[in-house]
CSV table of C-alpha atoms and ligand atoms in Angstrom, one decimal:
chain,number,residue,atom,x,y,z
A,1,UNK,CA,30.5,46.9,-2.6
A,2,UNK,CA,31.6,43.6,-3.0
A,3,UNK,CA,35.0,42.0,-3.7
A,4,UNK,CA,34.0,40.4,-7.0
A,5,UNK,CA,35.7,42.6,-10.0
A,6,UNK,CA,36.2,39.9,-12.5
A,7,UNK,CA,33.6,36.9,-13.1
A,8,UNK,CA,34.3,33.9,-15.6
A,9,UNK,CA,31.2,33.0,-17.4
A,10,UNK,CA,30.9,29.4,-19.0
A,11,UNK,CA,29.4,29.5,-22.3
A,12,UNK,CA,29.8,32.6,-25.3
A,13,UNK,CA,26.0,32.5,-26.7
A,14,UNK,CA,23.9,35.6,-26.6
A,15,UNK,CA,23.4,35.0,-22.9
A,16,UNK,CA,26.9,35.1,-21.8
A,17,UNK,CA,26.9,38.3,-24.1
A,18,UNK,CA,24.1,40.3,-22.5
A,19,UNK,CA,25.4,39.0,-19.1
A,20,UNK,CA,28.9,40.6,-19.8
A,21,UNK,CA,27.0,43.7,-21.2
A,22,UNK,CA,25.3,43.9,-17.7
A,23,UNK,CA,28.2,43.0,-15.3
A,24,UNK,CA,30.2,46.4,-17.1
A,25,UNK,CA,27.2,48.4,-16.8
A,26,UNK,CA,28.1,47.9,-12.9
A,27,UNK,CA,31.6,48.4,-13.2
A,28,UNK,CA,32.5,44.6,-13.4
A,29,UNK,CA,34.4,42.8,-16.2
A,30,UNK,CA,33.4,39.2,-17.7
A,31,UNK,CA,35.7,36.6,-18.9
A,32,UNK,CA,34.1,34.4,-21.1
A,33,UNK,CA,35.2,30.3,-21.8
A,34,UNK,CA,33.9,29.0,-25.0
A,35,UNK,CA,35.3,26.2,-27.1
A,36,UNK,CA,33.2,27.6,-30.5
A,37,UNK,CA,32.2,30.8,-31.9
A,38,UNK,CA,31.4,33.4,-29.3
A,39,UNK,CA,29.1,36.0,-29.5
A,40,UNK,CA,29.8,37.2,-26.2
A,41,UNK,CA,33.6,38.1,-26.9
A,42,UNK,CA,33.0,40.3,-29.1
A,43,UNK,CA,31.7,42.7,-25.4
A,44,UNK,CA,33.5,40.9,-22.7
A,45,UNK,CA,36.7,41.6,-21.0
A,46,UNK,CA,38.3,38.5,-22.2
A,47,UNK,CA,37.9,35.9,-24.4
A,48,UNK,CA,39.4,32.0,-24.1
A,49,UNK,CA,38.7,29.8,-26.9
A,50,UNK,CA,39.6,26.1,-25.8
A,51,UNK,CA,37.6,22.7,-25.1
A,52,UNK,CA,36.3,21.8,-21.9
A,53,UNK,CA,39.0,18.9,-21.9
A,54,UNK,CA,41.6,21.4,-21.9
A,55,UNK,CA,43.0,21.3,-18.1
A,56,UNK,CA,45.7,24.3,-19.1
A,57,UNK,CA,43.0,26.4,-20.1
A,58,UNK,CA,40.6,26.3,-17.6
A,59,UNK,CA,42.8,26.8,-14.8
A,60,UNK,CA,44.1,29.9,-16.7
A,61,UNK,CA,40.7,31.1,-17.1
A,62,UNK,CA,40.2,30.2,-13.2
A,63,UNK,CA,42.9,31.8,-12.0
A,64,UNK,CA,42.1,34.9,-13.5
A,65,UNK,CA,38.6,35.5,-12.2
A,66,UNK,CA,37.0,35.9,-8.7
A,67,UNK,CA,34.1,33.8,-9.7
A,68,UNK,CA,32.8,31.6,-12.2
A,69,UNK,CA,29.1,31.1,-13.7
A,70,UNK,CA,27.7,29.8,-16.6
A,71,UNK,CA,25.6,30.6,-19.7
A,72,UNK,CA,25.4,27.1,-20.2
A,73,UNK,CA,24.2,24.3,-18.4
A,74,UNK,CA,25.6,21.6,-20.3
A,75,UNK,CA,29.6,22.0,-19.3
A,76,UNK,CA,31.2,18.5,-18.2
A,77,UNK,CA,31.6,17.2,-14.7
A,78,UNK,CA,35.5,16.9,-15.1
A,79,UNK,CA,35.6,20.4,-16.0
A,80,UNK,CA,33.2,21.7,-13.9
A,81,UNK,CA,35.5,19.6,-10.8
A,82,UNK,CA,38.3,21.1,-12.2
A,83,UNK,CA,37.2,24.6,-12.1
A,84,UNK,CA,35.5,24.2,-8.6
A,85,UNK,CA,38.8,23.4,-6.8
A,86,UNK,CA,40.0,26.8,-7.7
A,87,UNK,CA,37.0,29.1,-7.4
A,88,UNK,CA,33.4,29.1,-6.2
A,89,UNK,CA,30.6,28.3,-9.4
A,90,UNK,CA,27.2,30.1,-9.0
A,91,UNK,CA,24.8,29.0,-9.4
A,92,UNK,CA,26.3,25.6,-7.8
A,93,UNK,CA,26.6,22.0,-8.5
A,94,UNK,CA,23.4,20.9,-7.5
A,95,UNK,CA,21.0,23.5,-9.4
A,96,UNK,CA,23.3,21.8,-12.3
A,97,UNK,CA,23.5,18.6,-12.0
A,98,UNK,CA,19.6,18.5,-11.6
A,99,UNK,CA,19.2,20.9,-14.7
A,100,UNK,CA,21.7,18.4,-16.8
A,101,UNK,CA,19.5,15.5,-16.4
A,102,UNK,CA,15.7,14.9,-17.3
A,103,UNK,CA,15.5,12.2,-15.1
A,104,UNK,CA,17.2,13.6,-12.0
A,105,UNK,CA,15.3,17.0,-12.7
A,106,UNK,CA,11.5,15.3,-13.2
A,107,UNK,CA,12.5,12.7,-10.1
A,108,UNK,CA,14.1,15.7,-7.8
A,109,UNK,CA,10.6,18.0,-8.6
A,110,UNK,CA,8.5,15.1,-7.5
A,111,UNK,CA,10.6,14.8,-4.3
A,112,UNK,CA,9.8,18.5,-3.5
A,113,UNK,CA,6.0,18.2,-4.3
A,114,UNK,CA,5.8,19.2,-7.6
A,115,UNK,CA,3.7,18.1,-10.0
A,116,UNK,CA,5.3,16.5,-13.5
A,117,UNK,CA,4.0,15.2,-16.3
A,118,UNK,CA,4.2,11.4,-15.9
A,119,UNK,CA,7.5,10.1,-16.7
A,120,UNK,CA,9.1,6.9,-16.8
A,121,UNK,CA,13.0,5.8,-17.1
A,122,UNK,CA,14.1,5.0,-21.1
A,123,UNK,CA,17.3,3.1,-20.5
A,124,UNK,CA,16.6,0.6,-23.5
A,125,UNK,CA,14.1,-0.7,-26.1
A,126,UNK,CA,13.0,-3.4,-23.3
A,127,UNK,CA,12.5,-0.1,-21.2
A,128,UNK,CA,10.6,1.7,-23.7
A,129,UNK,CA,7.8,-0.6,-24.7
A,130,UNK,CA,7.4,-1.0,-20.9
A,131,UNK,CA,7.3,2.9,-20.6
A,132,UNK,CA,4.4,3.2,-23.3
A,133,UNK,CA,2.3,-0.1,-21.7
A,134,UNK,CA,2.3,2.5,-18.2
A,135,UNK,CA,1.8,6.0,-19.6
A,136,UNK,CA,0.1,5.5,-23.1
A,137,UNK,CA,0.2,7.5,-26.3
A,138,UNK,CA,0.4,10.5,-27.2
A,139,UNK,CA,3.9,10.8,-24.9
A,140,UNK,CA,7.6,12.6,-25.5
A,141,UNK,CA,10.4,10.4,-25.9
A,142,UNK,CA,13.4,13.4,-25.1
A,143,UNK,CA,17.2,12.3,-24.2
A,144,UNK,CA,17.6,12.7,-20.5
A,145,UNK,CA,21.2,14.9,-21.5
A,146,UNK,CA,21.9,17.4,-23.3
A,147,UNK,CA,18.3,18.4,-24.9
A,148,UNK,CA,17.3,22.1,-25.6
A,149,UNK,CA,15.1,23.8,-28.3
A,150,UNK,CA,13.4,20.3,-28.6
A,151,UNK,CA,16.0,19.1,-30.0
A,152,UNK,CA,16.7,14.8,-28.8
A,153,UNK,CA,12.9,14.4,-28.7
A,154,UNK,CA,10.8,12.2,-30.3
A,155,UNK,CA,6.9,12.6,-30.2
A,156,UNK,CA,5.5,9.4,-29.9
A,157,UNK,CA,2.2,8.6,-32.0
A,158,UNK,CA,0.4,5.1,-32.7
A,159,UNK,CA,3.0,3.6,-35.3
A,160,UNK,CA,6.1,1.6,-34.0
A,161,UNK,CA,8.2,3.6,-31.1
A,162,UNK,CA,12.2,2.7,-31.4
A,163,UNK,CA,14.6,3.8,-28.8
A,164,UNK,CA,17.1,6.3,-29.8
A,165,UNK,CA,20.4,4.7,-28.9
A,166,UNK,CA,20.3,7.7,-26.3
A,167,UNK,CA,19.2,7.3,-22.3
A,168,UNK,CA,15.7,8.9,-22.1
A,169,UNK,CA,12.9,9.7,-20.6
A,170,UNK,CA,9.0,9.0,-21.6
A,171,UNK,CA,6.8,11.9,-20.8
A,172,UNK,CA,3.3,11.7,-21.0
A,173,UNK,CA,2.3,14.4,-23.4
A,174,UNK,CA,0.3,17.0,-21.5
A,175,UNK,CA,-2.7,18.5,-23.0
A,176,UNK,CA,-1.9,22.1,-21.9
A,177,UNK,CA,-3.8,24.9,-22.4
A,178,UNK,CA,-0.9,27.2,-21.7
A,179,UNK,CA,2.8,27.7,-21.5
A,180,UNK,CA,4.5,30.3,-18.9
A,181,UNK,CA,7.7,30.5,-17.2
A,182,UNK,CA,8.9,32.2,-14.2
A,183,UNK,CA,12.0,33.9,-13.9
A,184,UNK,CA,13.2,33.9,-10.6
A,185,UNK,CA,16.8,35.4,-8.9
A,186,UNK,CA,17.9,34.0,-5.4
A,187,UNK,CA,20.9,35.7,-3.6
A,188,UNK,CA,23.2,34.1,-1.7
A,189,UNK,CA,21.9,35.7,1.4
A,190,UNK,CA,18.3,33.5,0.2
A,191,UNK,CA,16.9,36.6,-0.8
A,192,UNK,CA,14.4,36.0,-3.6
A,193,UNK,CA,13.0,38.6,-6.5
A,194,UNK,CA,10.7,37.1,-8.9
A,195,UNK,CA,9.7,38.6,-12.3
A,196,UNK,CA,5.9,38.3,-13.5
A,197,UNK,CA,5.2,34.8,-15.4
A,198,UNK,CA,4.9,35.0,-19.0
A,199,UNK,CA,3.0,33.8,-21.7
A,200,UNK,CA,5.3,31.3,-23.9
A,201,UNK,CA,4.5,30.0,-27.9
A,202,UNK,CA,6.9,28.1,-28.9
A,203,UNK,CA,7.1,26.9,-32.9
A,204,UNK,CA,9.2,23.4,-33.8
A,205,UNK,CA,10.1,23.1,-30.0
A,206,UNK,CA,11.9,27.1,-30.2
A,207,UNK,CA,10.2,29.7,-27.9
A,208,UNK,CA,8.5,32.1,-30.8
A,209,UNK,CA,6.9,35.2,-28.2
A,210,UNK,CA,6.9,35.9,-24.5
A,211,UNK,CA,4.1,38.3,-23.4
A,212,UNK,CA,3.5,40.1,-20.6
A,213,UNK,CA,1.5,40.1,-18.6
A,214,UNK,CA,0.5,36.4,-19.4
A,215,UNK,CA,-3.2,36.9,-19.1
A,216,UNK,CA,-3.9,34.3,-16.0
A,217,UNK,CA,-5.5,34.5,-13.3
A,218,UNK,CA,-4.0,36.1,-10.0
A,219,UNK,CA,-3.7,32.7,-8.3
A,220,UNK,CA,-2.4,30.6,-11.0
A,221,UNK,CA,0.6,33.3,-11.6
A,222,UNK,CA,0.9,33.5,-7.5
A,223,UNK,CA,1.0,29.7,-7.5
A,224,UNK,CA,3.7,29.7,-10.2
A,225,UNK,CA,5.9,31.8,-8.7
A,226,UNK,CA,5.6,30.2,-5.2
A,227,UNK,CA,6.7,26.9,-7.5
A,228,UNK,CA,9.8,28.7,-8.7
A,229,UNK,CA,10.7,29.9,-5.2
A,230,UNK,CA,10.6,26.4,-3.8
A,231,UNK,CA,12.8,24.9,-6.1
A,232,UNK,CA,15.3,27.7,-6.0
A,233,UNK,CA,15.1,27.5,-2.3
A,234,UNK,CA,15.6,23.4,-2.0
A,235,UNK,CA,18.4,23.4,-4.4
A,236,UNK,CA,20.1,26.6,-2.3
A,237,UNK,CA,20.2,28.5,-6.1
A,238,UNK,CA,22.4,31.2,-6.5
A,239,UNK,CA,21.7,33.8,-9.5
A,240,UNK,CA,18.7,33.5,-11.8
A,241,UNK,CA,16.3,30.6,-12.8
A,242,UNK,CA,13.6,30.1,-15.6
A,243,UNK,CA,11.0,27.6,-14.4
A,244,UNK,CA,8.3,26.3,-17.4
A,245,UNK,CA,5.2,25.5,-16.3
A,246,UNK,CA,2.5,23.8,-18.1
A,247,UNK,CA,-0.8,25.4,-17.4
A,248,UNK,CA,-3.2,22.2,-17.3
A,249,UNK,CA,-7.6,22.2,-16.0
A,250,UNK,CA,-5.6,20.0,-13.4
A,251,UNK,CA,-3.2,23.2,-11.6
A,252,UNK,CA,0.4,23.9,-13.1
A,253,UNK,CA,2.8,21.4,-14.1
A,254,UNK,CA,6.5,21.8,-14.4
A,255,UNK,CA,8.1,20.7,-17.6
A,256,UNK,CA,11.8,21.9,-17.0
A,257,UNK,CA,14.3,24.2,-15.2
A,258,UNK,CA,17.1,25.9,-16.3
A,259,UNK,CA,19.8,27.4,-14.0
A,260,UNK,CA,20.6,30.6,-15.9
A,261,UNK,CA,19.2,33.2,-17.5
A,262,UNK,CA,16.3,32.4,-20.0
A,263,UNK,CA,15.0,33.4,-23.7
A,264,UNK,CA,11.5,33.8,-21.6
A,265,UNK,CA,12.8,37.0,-19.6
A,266,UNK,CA,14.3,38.8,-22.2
A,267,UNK,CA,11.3,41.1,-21.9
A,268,UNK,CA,13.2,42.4,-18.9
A,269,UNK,CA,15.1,44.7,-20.4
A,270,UNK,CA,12.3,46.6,-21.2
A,271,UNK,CA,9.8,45.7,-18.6
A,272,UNK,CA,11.5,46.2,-15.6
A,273,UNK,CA,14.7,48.6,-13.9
A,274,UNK,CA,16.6,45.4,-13.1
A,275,UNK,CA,16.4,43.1,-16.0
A,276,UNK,CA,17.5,39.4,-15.6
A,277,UNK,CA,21.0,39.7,-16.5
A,278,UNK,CA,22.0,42.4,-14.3
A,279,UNK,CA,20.2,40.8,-11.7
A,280,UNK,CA,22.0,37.3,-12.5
A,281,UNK,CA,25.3,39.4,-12.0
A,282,UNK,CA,23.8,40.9,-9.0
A,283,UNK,CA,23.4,37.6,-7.2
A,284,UNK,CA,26.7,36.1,-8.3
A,285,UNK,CA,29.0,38.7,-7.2
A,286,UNK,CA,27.5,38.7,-4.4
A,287,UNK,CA,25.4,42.2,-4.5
A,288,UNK,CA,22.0,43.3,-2.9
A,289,UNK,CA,19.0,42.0,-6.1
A,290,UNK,CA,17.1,44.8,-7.8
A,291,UNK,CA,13.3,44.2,-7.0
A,292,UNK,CA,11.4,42.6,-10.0
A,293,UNK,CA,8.6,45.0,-10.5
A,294,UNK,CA,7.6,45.4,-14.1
A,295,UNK,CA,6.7,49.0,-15.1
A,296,UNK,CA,5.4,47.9,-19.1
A,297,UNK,CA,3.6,45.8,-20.5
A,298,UNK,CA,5.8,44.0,-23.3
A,299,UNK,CA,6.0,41.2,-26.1
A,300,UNK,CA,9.1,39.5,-26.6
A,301,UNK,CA,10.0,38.0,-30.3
A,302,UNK,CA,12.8,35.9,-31.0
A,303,UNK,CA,14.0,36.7,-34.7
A,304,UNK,CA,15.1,33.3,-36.1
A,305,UNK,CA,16.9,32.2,-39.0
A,306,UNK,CA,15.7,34.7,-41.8
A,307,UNK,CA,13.8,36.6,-39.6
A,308,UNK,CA,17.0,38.5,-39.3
A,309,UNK,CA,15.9,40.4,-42.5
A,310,UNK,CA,13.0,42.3,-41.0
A,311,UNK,CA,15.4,44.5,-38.9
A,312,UNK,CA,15.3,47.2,-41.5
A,313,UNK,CA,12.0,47.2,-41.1
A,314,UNK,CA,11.9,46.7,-37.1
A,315,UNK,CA,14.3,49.7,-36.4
A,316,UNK,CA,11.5,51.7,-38.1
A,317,UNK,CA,8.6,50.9,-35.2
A,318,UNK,CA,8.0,52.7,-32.0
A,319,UNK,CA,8.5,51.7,-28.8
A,320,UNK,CA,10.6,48.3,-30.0
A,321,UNK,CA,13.9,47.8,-28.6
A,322,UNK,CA,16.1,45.5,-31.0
A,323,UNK,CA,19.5,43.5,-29.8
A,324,UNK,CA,21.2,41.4,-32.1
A,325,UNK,CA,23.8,38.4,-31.1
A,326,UNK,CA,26.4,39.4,-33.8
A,327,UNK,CA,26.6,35.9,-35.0
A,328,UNK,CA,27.8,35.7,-38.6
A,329,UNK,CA,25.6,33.9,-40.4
A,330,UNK,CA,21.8,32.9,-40.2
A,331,UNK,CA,20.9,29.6,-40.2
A,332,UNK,CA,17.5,27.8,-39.6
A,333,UNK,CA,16.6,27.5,-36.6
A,334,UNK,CA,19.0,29.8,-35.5
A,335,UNK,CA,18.3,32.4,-33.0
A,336,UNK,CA,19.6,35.6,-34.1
A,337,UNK,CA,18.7,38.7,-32.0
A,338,UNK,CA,15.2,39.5,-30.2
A,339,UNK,CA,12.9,42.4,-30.3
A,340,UNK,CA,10.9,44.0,-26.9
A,341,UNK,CA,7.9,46.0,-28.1
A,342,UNK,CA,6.7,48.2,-25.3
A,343,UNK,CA,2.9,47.4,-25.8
A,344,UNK,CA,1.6,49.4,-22.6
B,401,AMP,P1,11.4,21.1,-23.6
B,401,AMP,O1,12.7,21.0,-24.4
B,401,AMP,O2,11.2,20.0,-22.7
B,401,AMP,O3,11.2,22.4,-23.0
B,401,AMP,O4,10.2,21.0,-24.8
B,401,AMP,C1,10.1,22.0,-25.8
B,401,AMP,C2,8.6,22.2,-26.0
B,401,AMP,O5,7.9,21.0,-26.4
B,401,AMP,C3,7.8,22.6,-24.8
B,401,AMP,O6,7.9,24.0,-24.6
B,401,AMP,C4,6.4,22.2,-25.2
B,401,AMP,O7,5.8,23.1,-26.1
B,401,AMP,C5,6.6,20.9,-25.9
B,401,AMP,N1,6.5,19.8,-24.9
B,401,AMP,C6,7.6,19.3,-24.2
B,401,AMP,N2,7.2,18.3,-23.3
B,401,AMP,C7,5.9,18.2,-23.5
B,401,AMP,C8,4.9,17.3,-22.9
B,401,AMP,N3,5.2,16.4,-22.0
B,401,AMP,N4,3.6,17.4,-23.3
B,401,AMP,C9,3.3,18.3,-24.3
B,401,AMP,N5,4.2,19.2,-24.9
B,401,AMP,C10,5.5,19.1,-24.5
């Protein structure tokens, strides 16, 4: 075995929660840092409330694990420094810093061979009536930080385009005729276990279903997980990734990466032996991965908001696996637990 016992997770969402409900199911014990509420204390080891400013804090937290990963790919660079002088972060500081950044992430894909949707740099007003003249209408005005659950995006129709205020990025808009992501692990040793791709809807920019299998053809989902493993492999990624793809007449397209566990491979946990999260904890303690084979065929709904309300009525179906977040209170928008239904 290895000589991780304790690892420090960045981030107390629902991800950092089912990760720390994973690393105890292998004998290992999670230490959570969140400056909010925290879902994920409510399972974990330990619990540190505090902001990411606070130097005290993190080296506490540091000092008291064997390793440190995140939940979260949003944490500042001066913590983020901080925490790296004192223990190893996996996955590291280049799946992150491309991951933080539209613009590094669209330019560093292109570098590698990857197709994009068009894109062009927002810095300004100047910038963006420059960006429209070059890639047209419809396109995606989205802040180049701190963007998720499309939120900081702005479609961009025929009236009068203003820049946000925010540095950006102008995406083309891509007529797609479907959405799938990969979710891939990579082990230190450059080991690699890929999941099946699955089929995404999202509704107001929040993924709605995941289903598997995603209905595409044999080379298109071969093709997307090839992608997956060549941008784990150039940015030496260590743990698991979620890769969304566009799928386009034109081949697949990548529209983002996130260095973490994903809402699109929730399905795991009832498709496959080794879901994502143990197999996230796997790679960052440094353990041998689970393989990714999928032994079910599963839909994955996120319950949002008030969709928290059908549980009575959820608990009552067959072959549906229900996890809740334990957050408080439900709020639009929200996302408040997920059901797997084992459909075959
Ligand atoms: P993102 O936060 O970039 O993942 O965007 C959230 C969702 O908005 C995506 O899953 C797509 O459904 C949609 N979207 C984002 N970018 C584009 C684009 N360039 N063209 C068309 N739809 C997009």
């Amino acid at each position: 075995m290895s000589e991780i016992r304790t690892i420090g997770i960045l981030g107390g969402g629902q991800l950092g929660r089912m990760l720390s409900a994973a690393a105890s199911r292998l004998g290992l014990r999670c230490h959570i840092y969140e400056p909010g509420a925290a879902p994920a204390g409510d399972v974990a080891w330990r619990l540190t409330t505090a902001p990411y400013e606070d130097e005290t804090a993190l080296r506490a937290f540091a000092e008291s694990v064997d390793v440190i990963t995140y939940e979260f790919e949003n944490v500042p660079t001066s913590a983020l420094d901080l925490l790296e002088s004192l223990r190893p972060i996996r996955p590291g500081r280049r799946s992150l810093a491309v991951s933080q950044d539209r613009l590094t992430e669209k330019t560093f894909l292109n570098e590698i061979g990857l197709a994009t949707a068009p894109f062009a740099d927002v810095p300004d007003q100047g910038a963006l009536d420059e960006a429209i003249a070059r890639i047209g209408r419809p396109s995606i005005l989205k802040t180049r930080r701190m963007g998720y659950d499309g939120k900081g995006q702005v479609r961009i129709g025929d009236g009068p385009a203003e820049w946000t205020g925010a540095p950006s990025v102008l995406e083309g808009f891509v007529d797609f005729s479907a959405e799938i992501s990969v979710i891939i692990a990579r082990g230190a040793d450059g080991q690699t276990a890929a999941y099946d791709p699955g089929l995404n809807v999202h509704e107001g920019g929040i993924l709605r279903r995941t289903t598997i299998p995603c209905g595409l053809p044999a080379r298109l989902t071969t093709d997307a997980v090839l992608i997956a493993a060549r941008i784990a492999n150039a940015l030496d990624h260590v743990g698991v990734m979620g890769v969304e793809l566009f799928v386009t007449p034109g081949g697949l397209i990548v529209n983002e990466i996130a260095p973490r566990v994903h809402n699109s491979g929730h399905w795991t946990q009832a498709g496959c032996a080794v879901d994502q999260f143990e197999q996230h904890i796997r790679a960052v303690a440094g353990l041998p991965l689970g393989d990714g084979r999928r032994h079910a065929d599963v839909v994955m709904e996120n319950l949002i908001g008030d969709d928290i309300a059908r549980v009575p009525a959820l608990l009552a179906q067959p072959s549906t696996q229900i996890h809740l977040y334990g957050k408080a209170q439900a709020r639009p928008g929200r996302k408040m637990g997920h059901v797997n239904r084992i459909t075959g």
